[in-house]
PDB file of C-alpha atoms in Angstrom:
ATOM      1  CA  UNK A   1       7.035 -45.062 118.241  1.00 55.00           C
ATOM      2  CA  UNK A   2       6.251 -41.522 120.634  1.00 56.00           C
ATOM      3  CA  UNK A   3       3.179 -40.106 122.225  1.00 61.00           C
ATOM      4  CA  UNK A   4       2.435 -38.181 119.762  1.00 63.00           C
ATOM      5  CA  UNK A   5       2.441 -40.991 117.033  1.00 64.00           C
ATOM      6  CA  UNK A   6       0.208 -42.543 118.963  1.00 66.00           C
ATOM      7  CA  UNK A   7      -2.044 -39.993 119.179  1.00 74.00           C
ATOM      8  CA  UNK A   8      -1.693 -39.231 114.899  1.00 76.00           C
ATOM      9  CA  UNK A   9      -2.776 -42.369 114.873  1.00 83.00           C
ATOM     10  CA  UNK A  10      -6.438 -42.517 116.419  1.00 90.00           C
ATOM     11  CA  UNK A  11      -9.171 -42.591 115.152  1.00 91.00           C
ATOM     12  CA  UNK A  12     -12.349 -40.177 114.992  1.00 92.00           C
ATOM     13  CA  UNK A  13     -14.313 -42.129 118.178  1.00 92.00           C
ATOM     14  CA  UNK A  14     -10.330 -42.680 119.736  1.00 93.00           C
ATOM     15  CA  UNK A  15      -9.567 -39.519 119.495  1.00 94.00           C
ATOM     16  CA  UNK A  16     -13.066 -38.004 121.537  1.00 94.00           C
ATOM     17  CA  UNK A  17     -12.683 -40.402 123.835  1.00 94.00           C
ATOM     18  CA  UNK A  18      -8.984 -39.214 124.237  1.00 93.00           C
ATOM     19  CA  UNK A  19     -10.558 -35.912 125.147  1.00 93.00           C
ATOM     20  CA  UNK A  20     -12.863 -37.053 126.977  1.00 94.00           C
ATOM     21  CA  UNK A  21     -10.699 -38.307 129.550  1.00 94.00           C
ATOM     22  CA  UNK A  22      -8.076 -35.552 129.572  1.00 91.00           C
ATOM     23  CA  UNK A  23     -10.812 -32.977 130.112  1.00 91.00           C
ATOM     24  CA  UNK A  24     -12.134 -34.706 133.091  1.00 90.00           C
ATOM     25  CA  UNK A  25      -8.704 -36.569 134.270  1.00 89.00           C
ATOM     26  CA  UNK A  26     -10.420 -39.782 134.847  1.00 91.00           C
ATOM     27  CA  UNK A  27     -13.526 -41.354 134.700  1.00 95.00           C
ATOM     28  CA  UNK A  28     -15.607 -45.114 135.304  1.00 95.00           C
ATOM     29  CA  UNK A  29     -15.983 -46.955 132.093  1.00 93.00           C
ATOM     30  CA  UNK A  30     -19.918 -47.071 132.709  1.00 89.00           C
ATOM     31  CA  UNK A  31     -19.790 -42.807 132.336  1.00 94.00           C
ATOM     32  CA  UNK A  32     -17.337 -42.805 129.708  1.00 94.00           C
ATOM     33  CA  UNK A  33     -19.371 -45.198 127.490  1.00 91.00           C
ATOM     34  CA  UNK A  34     -22.890 -42.598 128.254  1.00 93.00           C
ATOM     35  CA  UNK A  35     -20.887 -39.515 127.786  1.00 93.00           C
ATOM     36  CA  UNK A  36     -19.278 -40.613 124.314  1.00 93.00           C
ATOM     37  CA  UNK A  37     -22.582 -41.885 123.505  1.00 93.00           C
ATOM     38  CA  UNK A  38     -21.306 -44.929 122.234  1.00 94.00           C
ATOM     39  CA  UNK A  39     -22.056 -48.509 123.285  1.00 93.00           C
ATOM     40  CA  UNK A  40     -20.318 -50.411 126.150  1.00 91.00           C
ATOM     41  CA  UNK A  41     -18.897 -52.861 123.193  1.00 94.00           C
ATOM     42  CA  UNK A  42     -17.780 -49.950 121.114  1.00 95.00           C
ATOM     43  CA  UNK A  43     -16.402 -48.141 124.104  1.00 93.00           C
ATOM     44  CA  UNK A  44     -14.665 -50.841 125.192  1.00 93.00           C
ATOM     45  CA  UNK A  45     -12.465 -51.302 122.445  1.00 94.00           C
ATOM     46  CA  UNK A  46     -11.679 -47.547 122.450  1.00 95.00           C
ATOM     47  CA  UNK A  47     -10.378 -48.091 126.000  1.00 95.00           C
ATOM     48  CA  UNK A  48      -8.706 -50.896 125.206  1.00 94.00           C
ATOM     49  CA  UNK A  49      -6.805 -49.324 121.973  1.00 94.00           C
ATOM     50  CA  UNK A  50      -6.176 -46.403 124.412  1.00 94.00           C
ATOM     51  CA  UNK A  51      -4.357 -48.485 126.671  1.00 94.00           C
ATOM     52  CA  UNK A  52      -2.878 -50.870 124.190  1.00 93.00           C
ATOM     53  CA  UNK A  53      -1.319 -47.265 123.298  1.00 91.00           C
ATOM     54  CA  UNK A  54      -0.018 -45.869 126.825  1.00 90.00           C
ATOM     55  CA  UNK A  55      -2.282 -43.291 126.317  1.00 93.00           C
ATOM     56  CA  UNK A  56      -5.074 -44.383 129.116  1.00 94.00           C
ATOM     57  CA  UNK A  57      -4.316 -46.003 132.353  1.00 94.00           C
ATOM     58  CA  UNK A  58      -7.480 -48.364 133.701  1.00 94.00           C
ATOM     59  CA  UNK A  59      -7.649 -49.804 137.459  1.00 94.00           C
ATOM     60  CA  UNK A  60     -10.191 -51.689 138.289  1.00 94.00           C
ATOM     61  CA  UNK A  61     -12.710 -50.931 140.539  1.00 92.00           C
ATOM     62  CA  UNK A  62     -16.056 -51.222 142.298  1.00 92.00           C
ATOM     63  CA  UNK A  63     -18.565 -48.593 141.175  1.00 91.00           C
ATOM     64  CA  UNK A  64     -22.002 -48.262 142.135  1.00 89.00           C
ATOM     65  CA  UNK A  65     -22.359 -51.917 143.382  1.00 91.00           C
ATOM     66  CA  UNK A  66     -20.473 -53.240 140.074  1.00 90.00           C
ATOM     67  CA  UNK A  67     -17.340 -54.252 138.876  1.00 92.00           C
ATOM     68  CA  UNK A  68     -15.775 -51.262 136.396  1.00 91.00           C
ATOM     69  CA  UNK A  69     -12.868 -49.816 135.706  1.00 93.00           C
ATOM     70  CA  UNK A  70     -11.937 -45.959 136.223  1.00 95.00           C
ATOM     71  CA  UNK A  71      -9.862 -44.773 133.222  1.00 95.00           C
ATOM     72  CA  UNK A  72      -7.106 -41.667 133.570  1.00 94.00           C
ATOM     73  CA  UNK A  73      -5.273 -39.951 131.283  1.00 92.00           C
ATOM     74  CA  UNK A  74      -1.742 -41.172 131.057  1.00 89.00           C
ATOM     75  CA  UNK A  75       0.482 -38.095 131.775  1.00 73.00           C
ATOM     76  CA  UNK A  76       3.383 -36.904 129.566  1.00 62.00           C
ATOM     77  CA  UNK A  77       6.084 -36.070 131.894  1.00 57.00           C
ATOM     78  CA  UNK A  78       7.215 -32.831 129.842  1.00 60.00           C
ATOM     79  CA  UNK A  79       3.630 -31.835 131.110  1.00 62.00           C
ATOM     80  CA  UNK A  80       5.021 -31.803 134.153  1.00 62.00           C
ATOM     81  CA  UNK A  81       5.283 -28.198 136.430  1.00 66.00           C
ATOM     82  CA  UNK A  82       8.730 -28.760 138.368  1.00 63.00           C
ATOM     83  CA  UNK A  83       8.293 -25.472 139.647  1.00 67.00           C
ATOM     84  CA  UNK A  84       6.361 -26.112 141.912  1.00 64.00           C
ATOM     85  CA  UNK A  85       9.100 -27.586 143.510  1.00 67.00           C
ATOM     86  CA  UNK A  86      11.389 -24.440 143.217  1.00 67.00           C
ATOM     87  CA  UNK A  87      11.978 -21.119 145.363  1.00 63.00           C
ATOM     88  CA  UNK A  88      14.275 -19.069 142.612  1.00 65.00           C
ATOM     89  CA  UNK A  89      16.890 -21.024 142.388  1.00 69.00           C
ATOM     90  CA  UNK A  90      16.654 -23.434 145.635  1.00 65.00           C
ATOM     91  CA  UNK A  91      15.279 -27.284 145.033  1.00 65.00           C
ATOM     92  CA  UNK A  92      12.995 -27.015 147.763  1.00 67.00           C
ATOM     93  CA  UNK A  93      14.729 -28.908 150.445  1.00 62.00           C
ATOM     94  CA  UNK A  94      11.202 -30.707 151.682  1.00 63.00           C
ATOM     95  CA  UNK A  95      11.142 -32.959 149.224  1.00 64.00           C
ATOM     96  CA  UNK A  96       9.878 -36.252 150.446  1.00 62.00           C
ATOM     97  CA  UNK A  97       9.707 -35.285 153.848  1.00 57.00           C
ATOM     98  CA  UNK A  98       7.004 -36.554 156.016  1.00 65.00           C
ATOM     99  CA  UNK A  99       7.798 -33.823 159.402  1.00 72.00           C
ATOM    100  CA  UNK A 100       9.312 -30.359 158.754  1.00 69.00           C
ATOM    101  CA  UNK A 101      10.634 -28.282 161.655  1.00 73.00           C
ATOM    102  CA  UNK A 102       8.551 -25.034 161.128  1.00 71.00           C
ATOM    103  CA  UNK A 103      10.770 -23.298 163.842  1.00 79.00           C
ATOM    104  CA  UNK A 104      13.666 -24.201 161.450  1.00 77.00           C
ATOM    105  CA  UNK A 105      16.809 -21.952 159.631  1.00 81.00           C
ATOM    106  CA  UNK A 106      16.153 -24.162 156.741  1.00 75.00           C
ATOM    107  CA  UNK A 107      11.992 -23.805 156.712  1.00 73.00           C
ATOM    108  CA  UNK A 108      12.510 -19.942 157.223  1.00 77.00           C
ATOM    109  CA  UNK A 109      15.214 -18.990 154.324  1.00 77.00           C
ATOM    110  CA  UNK A 110      13.016 -21.470 152.179  1.00 72.00           C
ATOM    111  CA  UNK A 111       9.835 -19.458 152.831  1.00 74.00           C
ATOM    112  CA  UNK A 112      11.465 -16.271 152.415  1.00 76.00           C
ATOM    113  CA  UNK A 113      12.511 -17.056 149.125  1.00 75.00           C
ATOM    114  CA  UNK A 114       9.518 -17.471 148.310  1.00 71.00           C
ATOM    115  CA  UNK A 115       8.148 -14.594 149.074  1.00 72.00           C
ATOM    116  CA  UNK A 116      10.863 -12.706 147.749  1.00 72.00           C
ATOM    117  CA  UNK A 117      10.031 -14.611 144.875  1.00 65.00           C
ATOM    118  CA  UNK A 118       6.776 -12.917 144.507  1.00 55.00           C
ATOM    119  CA  UNK A 119       7.871  -9.197 144.536  1.00 49.00           C
TER     120      UNK A 119
END
């Protein structure tokens, strides 16, 4: 089942919870309950359902001295912006490089391509 199909089957509470998580980008579980104005039991059920459907990820963490989860939305790969890796029709030659030689011809050519793209 696709992400869109999963989202179409969400309850009203699940939709509100997913929207909150996506809006904020990430939230601790205890804050999620407070923001959604539900008790911890209901909040946990909502999060478990969203996680089972592959719409969120939960990671164990310690927050304000308590064990909890940090909740983040799962990003749809179709939403990624790969244009940031491009300069015109040229793919960045520096993807995965740990060190870039700013004096190299390759770097200069890449920067010039970016500069000309702006105009």
